[in-house]
Amino acid sequence: MGSPANHDNVASLATDFYSLLESFKETPFYHLLFEIFLVLTVLWLILFRKPRRIEKKLTEKEKQELIDEWQPEPLVPPVDANHPALNVRVLDGIVGKTIEIDGKKSLNFATFNFLNFVGNPRITDKAIQAVQKYGVGSCGPRGFYGTIDIHLELEERLAHFFNCEEGIIYSYGFSTVASIIPAYSKRNDILFVDEGVHYAIQKGVEASRSTVKWFRHNDISDLERLLVEQDIHDKKNPKKARTLRRFLIIEGLYMNYGDLCPLPRMVELKYQYKYRIFMDESVSFGTIGQTGRGVTEYYNIDRRKIDLISSSLEYSVGSIGGFAVGSSFVVDHQRLSAQGYCFSASLPPLLAAAAIEALNIMEEEDTTLCDTLMEKSKRLHQKLLDIKGYLIVGEDISPLKHLRLTNSQNTVARLEEIVEFAQTRGITITVARYLNDEHRLPEPSIRLILNVEMTDEELEFLCTVLQEARVKVTV
Amino acid sequence: MTATKKSEQRSMNPTHTESSREEFEETPTWTAVVTVLGYAILSALGWLRDFLRNVGLEEKKTSHDPNPKDFVPLYQSYECFYTRNLYTRIRDVFNQPIASVAGAKVDVMERVSDDFNWTFKFSGKKIPSINLGSYNYLGFAENSGPCSNQAIKSIEKYGLTTSSTRHELGTQKYMVELETLMAKYLSVEDCIAFGMGFATNALNIPALAGKGDLIISDTLNHTSLILGARLSGAVIRKFNHNDMKDLETELRNAIIHGQPRTCRPWKKILIIVEGVYSMEGSLCKLPEIIALKKKYKAYLYVDEAHSIGAIGSHGRGVVDYWNVSPDDIDIHMGTFTKSFGSAGGYIAGKKSLIDHIRIHTHSGCYCPSMSAPIVYQIISALSIIMGLDGTNDGQKRIKQLARNVRYFRRQLVDMGFIVYGNDNSPVVPVMIFMPAKIAAVNREMLKRGCAVVTVGFPATALTESRVRFCLSAGHTKEMLDDALKAMDEVGHLVSLRYSKRNPPLRWNELNRTDYENEYFSC
């Protein structure tokens, strides 16, 4: 078909092509259509057809067999009867500075009674008056006649105490922070959380379904690393970054470690990387700072820079419940979005009355409660450092300290022996208890809690007993 | 949207002489249309107002973010649209503060607003009203009497708190006493009590279910149950409210097809229902659920928050009402807030179950134990209900509640209102449907001396706003009559008589002797 000369080649190619086209014109129409259809079918088969899933069609008989065969696990796994939770000490009396266990009185270094408000006569009187006026329960959630004037008073007092715009109270300490975090942080938002936060915060973070970035406990450089990573990520997609909220979740004084968070640096980073700070001051409220106003007072930081401070009425204040304070912009949102607030009965009025009276005592002109507590904590810290064989974890001004045995001797069993021995000598202490599914289970330790009314002699006695206990246990 | 199918069910129940009906009359079509139109108009106005606010023609009344402008906004604008434009208009009917005990009569604090509900001021006046909103079924919300005396004595003896957890030093003798008494009351092996009802669900369902388990829950379950189920990590499937066929289908499909994707068999299946649903007033169909649970080897969790103390001839909840064996329910759960006038929750069942919960509950290690006066209020209320105090005060309260419920419900239905729920449930929802009427009914009833609870979206479906009455054993016949008269007037003023089954009647057109005979003969 091709002739030797080049342009003849092209010419013949053109002719051939032309005759091809002509032949198309001559073929019957249906033939053309059929050919095109076949070509398209082949293309479809190659490119687009997905393999057909084989449908599982079971017969009724097979379904019934599956149902009959299925055996569920027992509702609960077998339980160890020797678990400490099933063999707790049962008390019968006020758990104040001293406790009576099995008829013997002992000094109490185990309960969160920092300011010794348990059994305080002023608080007791006010609580009794509240029962005589309001009864015991509040009988409804805040939205449906469960808001009693005493709740509004307590919220105002708390806001005033912290010099914030608004306060909000909850009926249970655990639910406070566990409801607050999901109210603001939703799916896809970013939470930078310290690994050492306590369990309630971990549950709040879990409930929010947000992206969580854990940073090593109190390690600012680790936090900065995460922030820089996030920043790089944001620059790749700035439009999306404009819609992602960021929060830093920390505690003022960590319950599991007894140390303070490096707040000044975190506030600096806040304005650099644009995140909001939610700080939980359950333990530091009433214990840190000259007047007990927490870590912000201790570091002398303007409280308006912290977006939300949540805390608990169950530790220093000696009542039950929790609260949050902050600007109206932030706090008001919880009144419709925090589950633990909207869907739960409100705090019983007698507990709110007790909290108000506790605040009255803390705000008195000449009170030196918190100052004294910090001083005594420092003294205790020094004394504990002098005992050989123990590792003291926590700030010196913290009234909550964790005691561990040095090296590999630090086991729960040994610590329990120390606790038992101390009990025989008239000192009540306790091993800190955790559930196994904590994000980062802290090392076993004895949680020592200082009561502001403890005298120096009593602190000396505690150290003596601890020393004897250690000798006895590690022999 | 919940199914508003017409479902009338007669169920013969051995503990009741009359049959009890459960009804959910269908929403009249025209009303539904007007309601949706109402929301549409409100939304349109809302957009207009938002536009005016953004442009600067109208003052922005919401508070401002104290952070610099380049922070990511804390709230998305559409999230707060409802709050700004719909909720704020009728904000005065919610969160109404009271200044007295939340008993049968209550003092509502009057609030005034100069700027259309953006801010409130207290006028100082207190409005004495009949309390039809608080959960006080057996009338134990009292500030005097044996219960509060015991509470006061306990404060003097034990203080207010132990400041310690149950696993450490928080277990006092009174906790053991409460748990033993509650177990005896429910006729189960053991019981454990917690300081908050909401937390009882949210913190304990994770201890009972986990990855590889299936939770089948009713669509109208309470938020605490949903939160607990989500935190547990199990897969959650829902079945239509009180629809036994749907429940059976879900169970069958679950067992036949196994877990999604892997098709492994489920480790266990947990059915979660409530005794009385607080927004619908319906009772769960317990005998049928138990039959299904036995047939398919699932476990059953019943939340009796609103039914313990309030339902049943001995006040022992839905188990008592349906006369089933308490052993058939694996996990009994309830709260002490409603019928006992206190606070807190409990879980009860077999000893092995409770031991497991004692070890694994979140509140065991992280929450202080219950406060002494709270516990003593429950103990004394329980003693009264069980008759252990030597009087028949408990039985009298239970009978009074049952009598009040029947009296109130029958008259409302006969007047032509649409009333949802079971004839015996102390929760009486009366349908209002339209958003504007939510505020109107509440304000008008308060003017006539009745404090009621009106709810709309999102607590209920969009077109199903309602006024929900909670009756109490503390309500006397005169109080109920006053409430019915007030409802009659308000119903006439606002036109709430939607029922197609019963003709609209005024209160004085009803045959009074008929109701009174029934009331006094009960």
mmCIF file with all atom_site columns, C-alpha atoms in Angstrom, chain A residues 58 63-64 66-68 70 72-77 79 83 85-86 88-95 110-112 118 124 128 131-137 139 141-145 147-149 152 171-172 174-175 184 199 203 206-207 209 242 244-245 247 270 274-276 307 314 318 329-330 333 336 339 343-345 348 350 354 428 430 433-435 438 447, chain B residues 63-65 67 70-76 79 83 87 95-101 109 122 134-135 141-143 148 152 155-158 160-164 166-169 171-173 195-196 198-199 203 222-223 227 230-231 252 255-256 266-269 296-297 299 337 341-343 355-356 359-360 362-363 366-368 371 373-374 377 451-453 455 468:
data_model
loop_
_atom_site.group_PDB
_atom_site.id
_atom_site.type_symbol
_atom_site.label_atom_id
_atom_site.label_alt_id
_atom_site.label_comp_id
_atom_site.label_asym_id
_atom_site.label_entity_id
_atom_site.label_seq_id
_atom_site.pdbx_PDB_ins_code
_atom_site.Cartn_x
_atom_site.Cartn_y
_atom_site.Cartn_z
_atom_site.occupancy
_atom_site.B_iso_or_equiv
_atom_site.pdbx_formal_charge
_atom_site.auth_seq_id
_atom_site.auth_comp_id
_atom_site.auth_asym_id
_atom_site.auth_atom_id
_atom_site.pdbx_PDB_model_num
ATOM 1   C CA . LEU A 1 58  ? -29.708 -16.947 55.019  1.00 0.00 ? 58  LEU A CA 1
ATOM 2   C CA . LYS A 1 63  ? -31.152 -17.632 61.234  1.00 0.00 ? 63  LYS A CA 1
ATOM 3   C CA . GLN A 1 64  ? -32.880 -19.524 64.016  1.00 0.00 ? 64  GLN A CA 1
ATOM 4   C CA . LEU A 1 66  ? -27.567 -18.678 64.781  1.00 0.00 ? 66  LEU A CA 1
ATOM 5   C CA . ILE A 1 67  ? -29.894 -17.251 67.390  1.00 0.00 ? 67  ILE A CA 1
ATOM 6   C CA . ASP A 1 68  ? -30.028 -20.509 69.335  1.00 0.00 ? 68  ASP A CA 1
ATOM 7   C CA . TRP A 1 70  ? -25.297 -17.554 70.351  1.00 0.00 ? 70  TRP A CA 1
ATOM 8   C CA . PRO A 1 72  ? -23.415 -14.155 75.570  1.00 0.00 ? 72  PRO A CA 1
ATOM 9   C CA . GLU A 1 73  ? -20.642 -13.581 78.075  1.00 0.00 ? 73  GLU A CA 1
ATOM 10  C CA . PRO A 1 74  ? -21.733 -13.229 81.679  1.00 0.00 ? 74  PRO A CA 1
ATOM 11  C CA . LEU A 1 75  ? -22.841 -9.702  82.509  1.00 0.00 ? 75  LEU A CA 1
ATOM 12  C CA . VAL A 1 76  ? -19.885 -9.148  84.775  1.00 0.00 ? 76  VAL A CA 1
ATOM 13  C CA . PRO A 1 77  ? -16.586 -11.019 84.958  1.00 0.00 ? 77  PRO A CA 1
ATOM 14  C CA . VAL A 1 79  ? -14.799 -10.650 90.968  1.00 0.00 ? 79  VAL A CA 1
ATOM 15  C CA . HIS A 1 83  ? -10.126 -6.490  96.195  1.00 0.00 ? 83  HIS A CA 1
ATOM 16  C CA . ALA A 1 85  ? -12.764 -1.840  97.230  1.00 0.00 ? 85  ALA A CA 1
ATOM 17  C CA . LEU A 1 86  ? -14.781 -4.685  98.713  1.00 0.00 ? 86  LEU A CA 1
ATOM 18  C CA . VAL A 1 88  ? -13.026 -0.890  102.915 1.00 0.00 ? 88  VAL A CA 1
ATOM 19  C CA . ARG A 1 89  ? -12.936 0.517   106.397 1.00 0.00 ? 89  ARG A CA 1
ATOM 20  C CA . VAL A 1 90  ? -16.426 1.440   107.572 1.00 0.00 ? 90  VAL A CA 1
ATOM 21  C CA . LEU A 1 91  ? -16.456 4.564   109.703 1.00 0.00 ? 91  LEU A CA 1
ATOM 22  C CA . ASP A 1 92  ? -19.111 5.975   111.963 1.00 0.00 ? 92  ASP A CA 1
ATOM 23  C CA . GLY A 1 93  ? -18.475 9.586   112.872 1.00 0.00 ? 93  GLY A CA 1
ATOM 24  C CA . ILE A 1 94  ? -17.147 12.907  111.680 1.00 0.00 ? 94  ILE A CA 1
ATOM 25  C CA . VAL A 1 95  ? -14.151 12.599  109.397 1.00 0.00 ? 95  VAL A CA 1
ATOM 26  C CA . ALA A 1 110 ? -5.960  11.097  104.218 1.00 0.00 ? 110 ALA A CA 1
ATOM 27  C CA . THR A 1 111 ? -9.038  13.125  103.376 1.00 0.00 ? 111 THR A CA 1
ATOM 28  C CA . PHE A 1 112 ? -9.285  16.307  101.327 1.00 0.00 ? 112 PHE A CA 1
ATOM 29  C CA . VAL A 1 118 ? -15.733 19.427  108.001 1.00 0.00 ? 118 VAL A CA 1
ATOM 30  C CA . THR A 1 124 ? -23.219 23.229  110.362 1.00 0.00 ? 124 THR A CA 1
ATOM 31  C CA . ILE A 1 128 ? -29.353 23.242  109.380 1.00 0.00 ? 128 ILE A CA 1
ATOM 32  C CA . VAL A 1 131 ? -32.861 22.415  105.748 1.00 0.00 ? 131 VAL A CA 1
ATOM 33  C CA . GLN A 1 132 ? -35.444 24.176  107.905 1.00 0.00 ? 132 GLN A CA 1
ATOM 34  C CA . LYS A 1 133 ? -36.191 26.580  105.111 1.00 0.00 ? 133 LYS A CA 1
ATOM 35  C CA . TYR A 1 134 ? -35.806 24.564  101.913 1.00 0.00 ? 134 TYR A CA 1
ATOM 36  C CA . GLY A 1 135 ? -35.987 20.932  102.897 1.00 0.00 ? 135 GLY A CA 1
ATOM 37  C CA . VAL A 1 136 ? -33.246 18.602  101.714 1.00 0.00 ? 136 VAL A CA 1
ATOM 38  C CA . GLY A 1 137 ? -33.520 18.051  97.957  1.00 0.00 ? 137 GLY A CA 1
ATOM 39  C CA . CYS A 1 139 ? -36.523 18.319  93.323  1.00 0.00 ? 139 CYS A CA 1
ATOM 40  C CA . PRO A 1 141 ? -33.204 20.536  87.265  1.00 0.00 ? 141 PRO A CA 1
ATOM 41  C CA . ARG A 1 142 ? -32.186 24.215  87.024  1.00 0.00 ? 142 ARG A CA 1
ATOM 42  C CA . GLY A 1 143 ? -34.537 24.817  84.105  1.00 0.00 ? 143 GLY A CA 1
ATOM 43  C CA . PHE A 1 144 ? -37.686 23.573  85.869  1.00 0.00 ? 144 PHE A CA 1
ATOM 44  C CA . TYR A 1 145 ? -38.046 25.233  89.290  1.00 0.00 ? 145 TYR A CA 1
ATOM 45  C CA . THR A 1 147 ? -33.135 27.149  90.689  1.00 0.00 ? 147 THR A CA 1
ATOM 46  C CA . ILE A 1 148 ? -33.332 28.279  94.278  1.00 0.00 ? 148 ILE A CA 1
ATOM 47  C CA . ASP A 1 149 ? -32.317 31.781  95.381  1.00 0.00 ? 149 ASP A CA 1
ATOM 48  C CA . LEU A 1 152 ? -27.980 32.344  92.586  1.00 0.00 ? 152 LEU A CA 1
ATOM 49  C CA . SER A 1 171 ? -24.279 19.316  91.717  1.00 0.00 ? 171 SER A CA 1
ATOM 50  C CA . TYR A 1 172 ? -21.313 16.935  91.491  1.00 0.00 ? 172 TYR A CA 1
ATOM 51  C CA . PHE A 1 174 ? -16.805 14.927  88.747  1.00 0.00 ? 174 PHE A CA 1
ATOM 52  C CA . SER A 1 175 ? -19.546 16.033  86.379  1.00 0.00 ? 175 SER A CA 1
ATOM 53  C CA . TYR A 1 184 ? -17.240 23.869  74.053  1.00 0.00 ? 184 TYR A CA 1
ATOM 54  C CA . TYR A 1 199 ? -9.729  11.180  85.600  1.00 0.00 ? 199 TYR A CA 1
ATOM 55  C CA . LYS A 1 203 ? -13.576 11.569  80.706  1.00 0.00 ? 203 LYS A CA 1
ATOM 56  C CA . GLU A 1 206 ? -13.235 11.552  75.784  1.00 0.00 ? 206 GLU A CA 1
ATOM 57  C CA . ALA A 1 207 ? -16.847 12.708  75.727  1.00 0.00 ? 207 ALA A CA 1
ATOM 58  C CA . ARG A 1 209 ? -14.799 13.461  70.645  1.00 0.00 ? 209 ARG A CA 1
ATOM 59  C CA . ARG A 1 242 ? -10.029 29.269  60.802  1.00 0.00 ? 242 ARG A CA 1
ATOM 60  C CA . LEU A 1 244 ? -10.939 24.712  64.352  1.00 0.00 ? 244 LEU A CA 1
ATOM 61  C CA . ARG A 1 245 ? -11.095 25.771  67.979  1.00 0.00 ? 245 ARG A CA 1
ATOM 62  C CA . PHE A 1 247 ? -8.053  24.564  73.915  1.00 0.00 ? 247 PHE A CA 1
ATOM 63  C CA . LYS A 1 270 ? -1.779  31.365  74.373  1.00 0.00 ? 270 LYS A CA 1
ATOM 64  C CA . LYS A 1 274 ? -4.169  31.490  69.758  1.00 0.00 ? 274 LYS A CA 1
ATOM 65  C CA . TYR A 1 275 ? -5.688  28.827  71.968  1.00 0.00 ? 275 TYR A CA 1
ATOM 66  C CA . ARG A 1 276 ? -8.018  29.158  74.943  1.00 0.00 ? 276 ARG A CA 1
ATOM 67  C CA . ASP A 1 307 ? -10.875 31.648  79.641  1.00 0.00 ? 307 ASP A CA 1
ATOM 68  C CA . GLU A 1 314 ? -15.700 19.020  97.537  1.00 0.00 ? 314 GLU A CA 1
ATOM 69  C CA . GLY A 1 318 ? -16.126 20.983  102.560 1.00 0.00 ? 318 GLY A CA 1
ATOM 70  C CA . PHE A 1 329 ? -19.264 35.208  77.242  1.00 0.00 ? 329 PHE A CA 1
ATOM 71  C CA . VAL A 1 330 ? -17.827 31.835  78.137  1.00 0.00 ? 330 VAL A CA 1
ATOM 72  C CA . HIS A 1 333 ? -23.015 29.005  77.143  1.00 0.00 ? 333 HIS A CA 1
ATOM 73  C CA . LEU A 1 336 ? -27.883 25.486  77.755  1.00 0.00 ? 336 LEU A CA 1
ATOM 74  C CA . GLN A 1 339 ? -25.226 18.153  80.092  1.00 0.00 ? 339 GLN A CA 1
ATOM 75  C CA . PHE A 1 343 ? -30.190 17.391  82.644  1.00 0.00 ? 343 PHE A CA 1
ATOM 76  C CA . SER A 1 344 ? -29.476 16.900  86.286  1.00 0.00 ? 344 SER A CA 1
ATOM 77  C CA . ALA A 1 345 ? -31.190 17.957  89.487  1.00 0.00 ? 345 ALA A CA 1
ATOM 78  C CA . PRO A 1 348 ? -29.349 20.506  97.367  1.00 0.00 ? 348 PRO A CA 1
ATOM 79  C CA . LEU A 1 350 ? -28.157 22.921  102.308 1.00 0.00 ? 350 LEU A CA 1
ATOM 80  C CA . ALA A 1 354 ? -22.623 25.454  103.539 1.00 0.00 ? 354 ALA A CA 1
ATOM 81  C CA . THR A 1 428 ? -4.472  7.631   109.152 1.00 0.00 ? 428 THR A CA 1
ATOM 82  C CA . THR A 1 430 ? -4.087  6.232   102.453 1.00 0.00 ? 430 THR A CA 1
ATOM 83  C CA . ARG A 1 433 ? -6.414  4.790   94.354  1.00 0.00 ? 433 ARG A CA 1
ATOM 84  C CA . TYR A 1 434 ? -6.888  4.870   90.601  1.00 0.00 ? 434 TYR A CA 1
ATOM 85  C CA . LEU A 1 435 ? -8.848  2.910   88.036  1.00 0.00 ? 435 LEU A CA 1
ATOM 86  C CA . GLU A 1 438 ? -6.321  6.010   83.386  1.00 0.00 ? 438 GLU A CA 1
ATOM 87  C CA . ARG A 1 447 ? -1.361  10.638  99.094  1.00 0.00 ? 447 ARG A CA 1
ATOM 88  C CA . SER B 2 63  ? -21.617 39.366  75.479  1.00 0.00 ? 63  SER B CA 1
ATOM 89  C CA . HIS B 2 64  ? -18.274 39.750  73.733  1.00 0.00 ? 64  HIS B CA 1
ATOM 90  C CA . ASP B 2 65  ? -15.212 37.562  73.614  1.00 0.00 ? 65  ASP B CA 1
ATOM 91  C CA . ASN B 2 67  ? -9.799  37.610  73.577  1.00 0.00 ? 67  ASN B CA 1
ATOM 92  C CA . ASP B 2 70  ? -7.780  36.816  65.566  1.00 0.00 ? 70  ASP B CA 1
ATOM 93  C CA . PHE B 2 71  ? -8.712  33.925  67.851  1.00 0.00 ? 71  PHE B CA 1
ATOM 94  C CA . VAL B 2 72  ? -10.957 31.290  66.271  1.00 0.00 ? 72  VAL B CA 1
ATOM 95  C CA . PRO B 2 73  ? -14.538 32.149  67.317  1.00 0.00 ? 73  PRO B CA 1
ATOM 96  C CA . LEU B 2 74  ? -15.635 30.084  70.300  1.00 0.00 ? 74  LEU B CA 1
ATOM 97  C CA . TYR B 2 75  ? -19.146 29.566  68.996  1.00 0.00 ? 75  TYR B CA 1
ATOM 98  C CA . GLN B 2 76  ? -20.243 29.076  65.430  1.00 0.00 ? 76  GLN B CA 1
ATOM 99  C CA . GLU B 2 79  ? -25.033 27.231  66.922  1.00 0.00 ? 79  GLU B CA 1
ATOM 100 C CA . THR B 2 83  ? -30.521 30.810  71.490  1.00 0.00 ? 83  THR B CA 1
ATOM 101 C CA . TYR B 2 87  ? -35.008 31.015  73.045  1.00 0.00 ? 87  TYR B CA 1
ATOM 102 C CA . ASN B 2 95  ? -34.969 28.762  84.917  1.00 0.00 ? 95  ASN B CA 1
ATOM 103 C CA . GLN B 2 96  ? -37.513 30.496  87.148  1.00 0.00 ? 96  GLN B CA 1
ATOM 104 C CA . PRO B 2 97  ? -35.990 30.836  90.606  1.00 0.00 ? 97  PRO B CA 1
ATOM 105 C CA . ILE B 2 98  ? -37.931 29.863  93.699  1.00 0.00 ? 98  ILE B CA 1
ATOM 106 C CA . ALA B 2 99  ? -37.499 31.029  97.255  1.00 0.00 ? 99  ALA B CA 1
ATOM 107 C CA . SER B 2 100 ? -39.034 28.281  99.320  1.00 0.00 ? 100 SER B CA 1
ATOM 108 C CA . VAL B 2 101 ? -39.139 24.528  99.656  1.00 0.00 ? 101 VAL B CA 1
ATOM 109 C CA . MET B 2 109 ? -39.533 34.845  92.528  1.00 0.00 ? 109 MET B CA 1
ATOM 110 C CA . PHE B 2 122 ? -35.821 40.721  90.663  1.00 0.00 ? 122 PHE B CA 1
ATOM 111 C CA . SER B 2 134 ? -41.059 19.939  90.563  1.00 0.00 ? 134 SER B CA 1
ATOM 112 C CA . TYR B 2 135 ? -40.447 16.230  90.848  1.00 0.00 ? 135 TYR B CA 1
ATOM 113 C CA . ALA B 2 141 ? -39.989 17.719  99.761  1.00 0.00 ? 141 ALA B CA 1
ATOM 114 C CA . GLU B 2 142 ? -40.797 19.123  103.189 1.00 0.00 ? 142 GLU B CA 1
ATOM 115 C CA . ASN B 2 143 ? -38.855 21.403  105.473 1.00 0.00 ? 143 ASN B CA 1
ATOM 116 C CA . SER B 2 148 ? -35.842 16.729  107.894 1.00 0.00 ? 148 SER B CA 1
ATOM 117 C CA . ILE B 2 152 ? -30.609 17.798  110.819 1.00 0.00 ? 152 ILE B CA 1
ATOM 118 C CA . ILE B 2 155 ? -25.499 17.007  110.078 1.00 0.00 ? 155 ILE B CA 1
ATOM 119 C CA . GLU B 2 156 ? -24.692 17.462  113.760 1.00 0.00 ? 156 GLU B CA 1
ATOM 120 C CA . LYS B 2 157 ? -23.294 13.961  114.086 1.00 0.00 ? 157 LYS B CA 1
ATOM 121 C CA . TYR B 2 158 ? -21.467 13.460  110.796 1.00 0.00 ? 158 TYR B CA 1
ATOM 122 C CA . LEU B 2 160 ? -21.643 17.437  105.641 1.00 0.00 ? 160 LEU B CA 1
ATOM 123 C CA . THR B 2 161 ? -19.035 15.396  103.877 1.00 0.00 ? 161 THR B CA 1
ATOM 124 C CA . THR B 2 162 ? -16.269 12.897  104.399 1.00 0.00 ? 162 THR B CA 1
ATOM 125 C CA . SER B 2 163 ? -14.123 14.537  101.676 1.00 0.00 ? 163 SER B CA 1
ATOM 126 C CA . SER B 2 164 ? -12.959 11.074  100.782 1.00 0.00 ? 164 SER B CA 1
ATOM 127 C CA . ARG B 2 166 ? -15.633 5.184   98.735  1.00 0.00 ? 166 ARG B CA 1
ATOM 128 C CA . HIS B 2 167 ? -12.431 3.267   98.064  1.00 0.00 ? 167 HIS B CA 1
ATOM 129 C CA . GLU B 2 168 ? -10.529 5.220   100.689 1.00 0.00 ? 168 GLU B CA 1
ATOM 130 C CA . LEU B 2 169 ? -12.230 6.557   103.816 1.00 0.00 ? 169 LEU B CA 1
ATOM 131 C CA . THR B 2 171 ? -17.676 4.528   103.511 1.00 0.00 ? 171 THR B CA 1
ATOM 132 C CA . GLN B 2 172 ? -19.692 5.426   106.564 1.00 0.00 ? 172 GLN B CA 1
ATOM 133 C CA . LYS B 2 173 ? -22.081 3.178   108.411 1.00 0.00 ? 173 LYS B CA 1
ATOM 134 C CA . GLY B 2 195 ? -24.209 11.129  94.939  1.00 0.00 ? 195 GLY B CA 1
ATOM 135 C CA . MET B 2 196 ? -25.744 12.196  91.623  1.00 0.00 ? 196 MET B CA 1
ATOM 136 C CA . PHE B 2 198 ? -26.979 11.741  86.173  1.00 0.00 ? 198 PHE B CA 1
ATOM 137 C CA . ALA B 2 199 ? -23.532 10.493  87.141  1.00 0.00 ? 199 ALA B CA 1
ATOM 138 C CA . LEU B 2 203 ? -20.188 6.676   85.203  1.00 0.00 ? 203 LEU B CA 1
ATOM 139 C CA . HIS B 2 222 ? -32.488 10.271  78.868  1.00 0.00 ? 222 HIS B CA 1
ATOM 140 C CA . THR B 2 223 ? -29.259 12.091  78.028  1.00 0.00 ? 223 THR B CA 1
ATOM 141 C CA . LEU B 2 227 ? -23.763 9.652   77.479  1.00 0.00 ? 227 LEU B CA 1
ATOM 142 C CA . ARG B 2 230 ? -21.226 6.535   74.354  1.00 0.00 ? 230 ARG B CA 1
ATOM 143 C CA . LEU B 2 231 ? -18.478 6.589   76.965  1.00 0.00 ? 231 LEU B CA 1
ATOM 144 C CA . ARG B 2 252 ? -32.549 -10.719 65.722  1.00 0.00 ? 252 ARG B CA 1
ATOM 145 C CA . ILE B 2 255 ? -27.382 -11.846 66.699  1.00 0.00 ? 255 ILE B CA 1
ATOM 146 C CA . ILE B 2 256 ? -27.631 -13.034 63.111  1.00 0.00 ? 256 ILE B CA 1
ATOM 147 C CA . TRP B 2 266 ? -21.393 -9.832  70.003  1.00 0.00 ? 266 TRP B CA 1
ATOM 148 C CA . LYS B 2 267 ? -19.941 -10.416 73.438  1.00 0.00 ? 267 LYS B CA 1
ATOM 149 C CA . LYS B 2 268 ? -23.172 -9.384  75.074  1.00 0.00 ? 268 LYS B CA 1
ATOM 150 C CA . ILE B 2 269 ? -26.258 -7.337  74.343  1.00 0.00 ? 269 ILE B CA 1
ATOM 151 C CA . TYR B 2 296 ? -32.619 -13.715 72.915  1.00 0.00 ? 296 TYR B CA 1
ATOM 152 C CA . LYS B 2 297 ? -30.391 -13.973 75.996  1.00 0.00 ? 297 LYS B CA 1
ATOM 153 C CA . TYR B 2 299 ? -29.392 -8.261  79.556  1.00 0.00 ? 299 TYR B CA 1
ATOM 154 C CA . THR B 2 337 ? -34.252 12.994  93.634  1.00 0.00 ? 337 THR B CA 1
ATOM 155 C CA . GLY B 2 341 ? -37.002 14.397  98.100  1.00 0.00 ? 341 GLY B CA 1
ATOM 156 C CA . SER B 2 342 ? -33.247 14.036  98.238  1.00 0.00 ? 342 SER B CA 1
ATOM 157 C CA . ALA B 2 343 ? -30.438 13.655  95.713  1.00 0.00 ? 343 ALA B CA 1
ATOM 158 C CA . ASP B 2 355 ? -19.418 -6.071  93.678  1.00 0.00 ? 355 ASP B CA 1
ATOM 159 C CA . HIS B 2 356 ? -18.163 -5.543  90.145  1.00 0.00 ? 356 HIS B CA 1
ATOM 160 C CA . ILE B 2 359 ? -14.651 -2.036  92.087  1.00 0.00 ? 359 ILE B CA 1
ATOM 161 C CA . HIS B 2 360 ? -14.986 -0.444  88.660  1.00 0.00 ? 360 HIS B CA 1
ATOM 162 C CA . HIS B 2 362 ? -15.628 5.863   88.352  1.00 0.00 ? 362 HIS B CA 1
ATOM 163 C CA . SER B 2 363 ? -17.116 7.411   91.446  1.00 0.00 ? 363 SER B CA 1
ATOM 164 C CA . TYR B 2 366 ? -12.691 9.909   92.195  1.00 0.00 ? 366 TYR B CA 1
ATOM 165 C CA . CYS B 2 367 ? -15.801 11.221  93.911  1.00 0.00 ? 367 CYS B CA 1
ATOM 166 C CA . PRO B 2 368 ? -16.455 11.837  97.584  1.00 0.00 ? 368 PRO B CA 1
ATOM 167 C CA . SER B 2 371 ? -23.454 13.652  102.240 1.00 0.00 ? 371 SER B CA 1
ATOM 168 C CA . PRO B 2 373 ? -28.220 14.616  105.517 1.00 0.00 ? 373 PRO B CA 1
ATOM 169 C CA . ILE B 2 374 ? -28.915 13.497  101.957 1.00 0.00 ? 374 ILE B CA 1
ATOM 170 C CA . GLN B 2 377 ? -33.462 11.945  104.173 1.00 0.00 ? 377 GLN B CA 1
ATOM 171 C CA . ALA B 2 451 ? -46.200 27.072  88.376  1.00 0.00 ? 451 ALA B CA 1
ATOM 172 C CA . VAL B 2 452 ? -45.963 24.766  85.368  1.00 0.00 ? 452 VAL B CA 1
ATOM 173 C CA . VAL B 2 453 ? -43.223 23.526  83.102  1.00 0.00 ? 453 VAL B CA 1
ATOM 174 C CA . VAL B 2 455 ? -41.064 22.563  76.990  1.00 0.00 ? 455 VAL B CA 1
ATOM 175 C CA . ARG B 2 468 ? -45.789 18.849  81.516  1.00 0.00 ? 468 ARG B CA 1
#
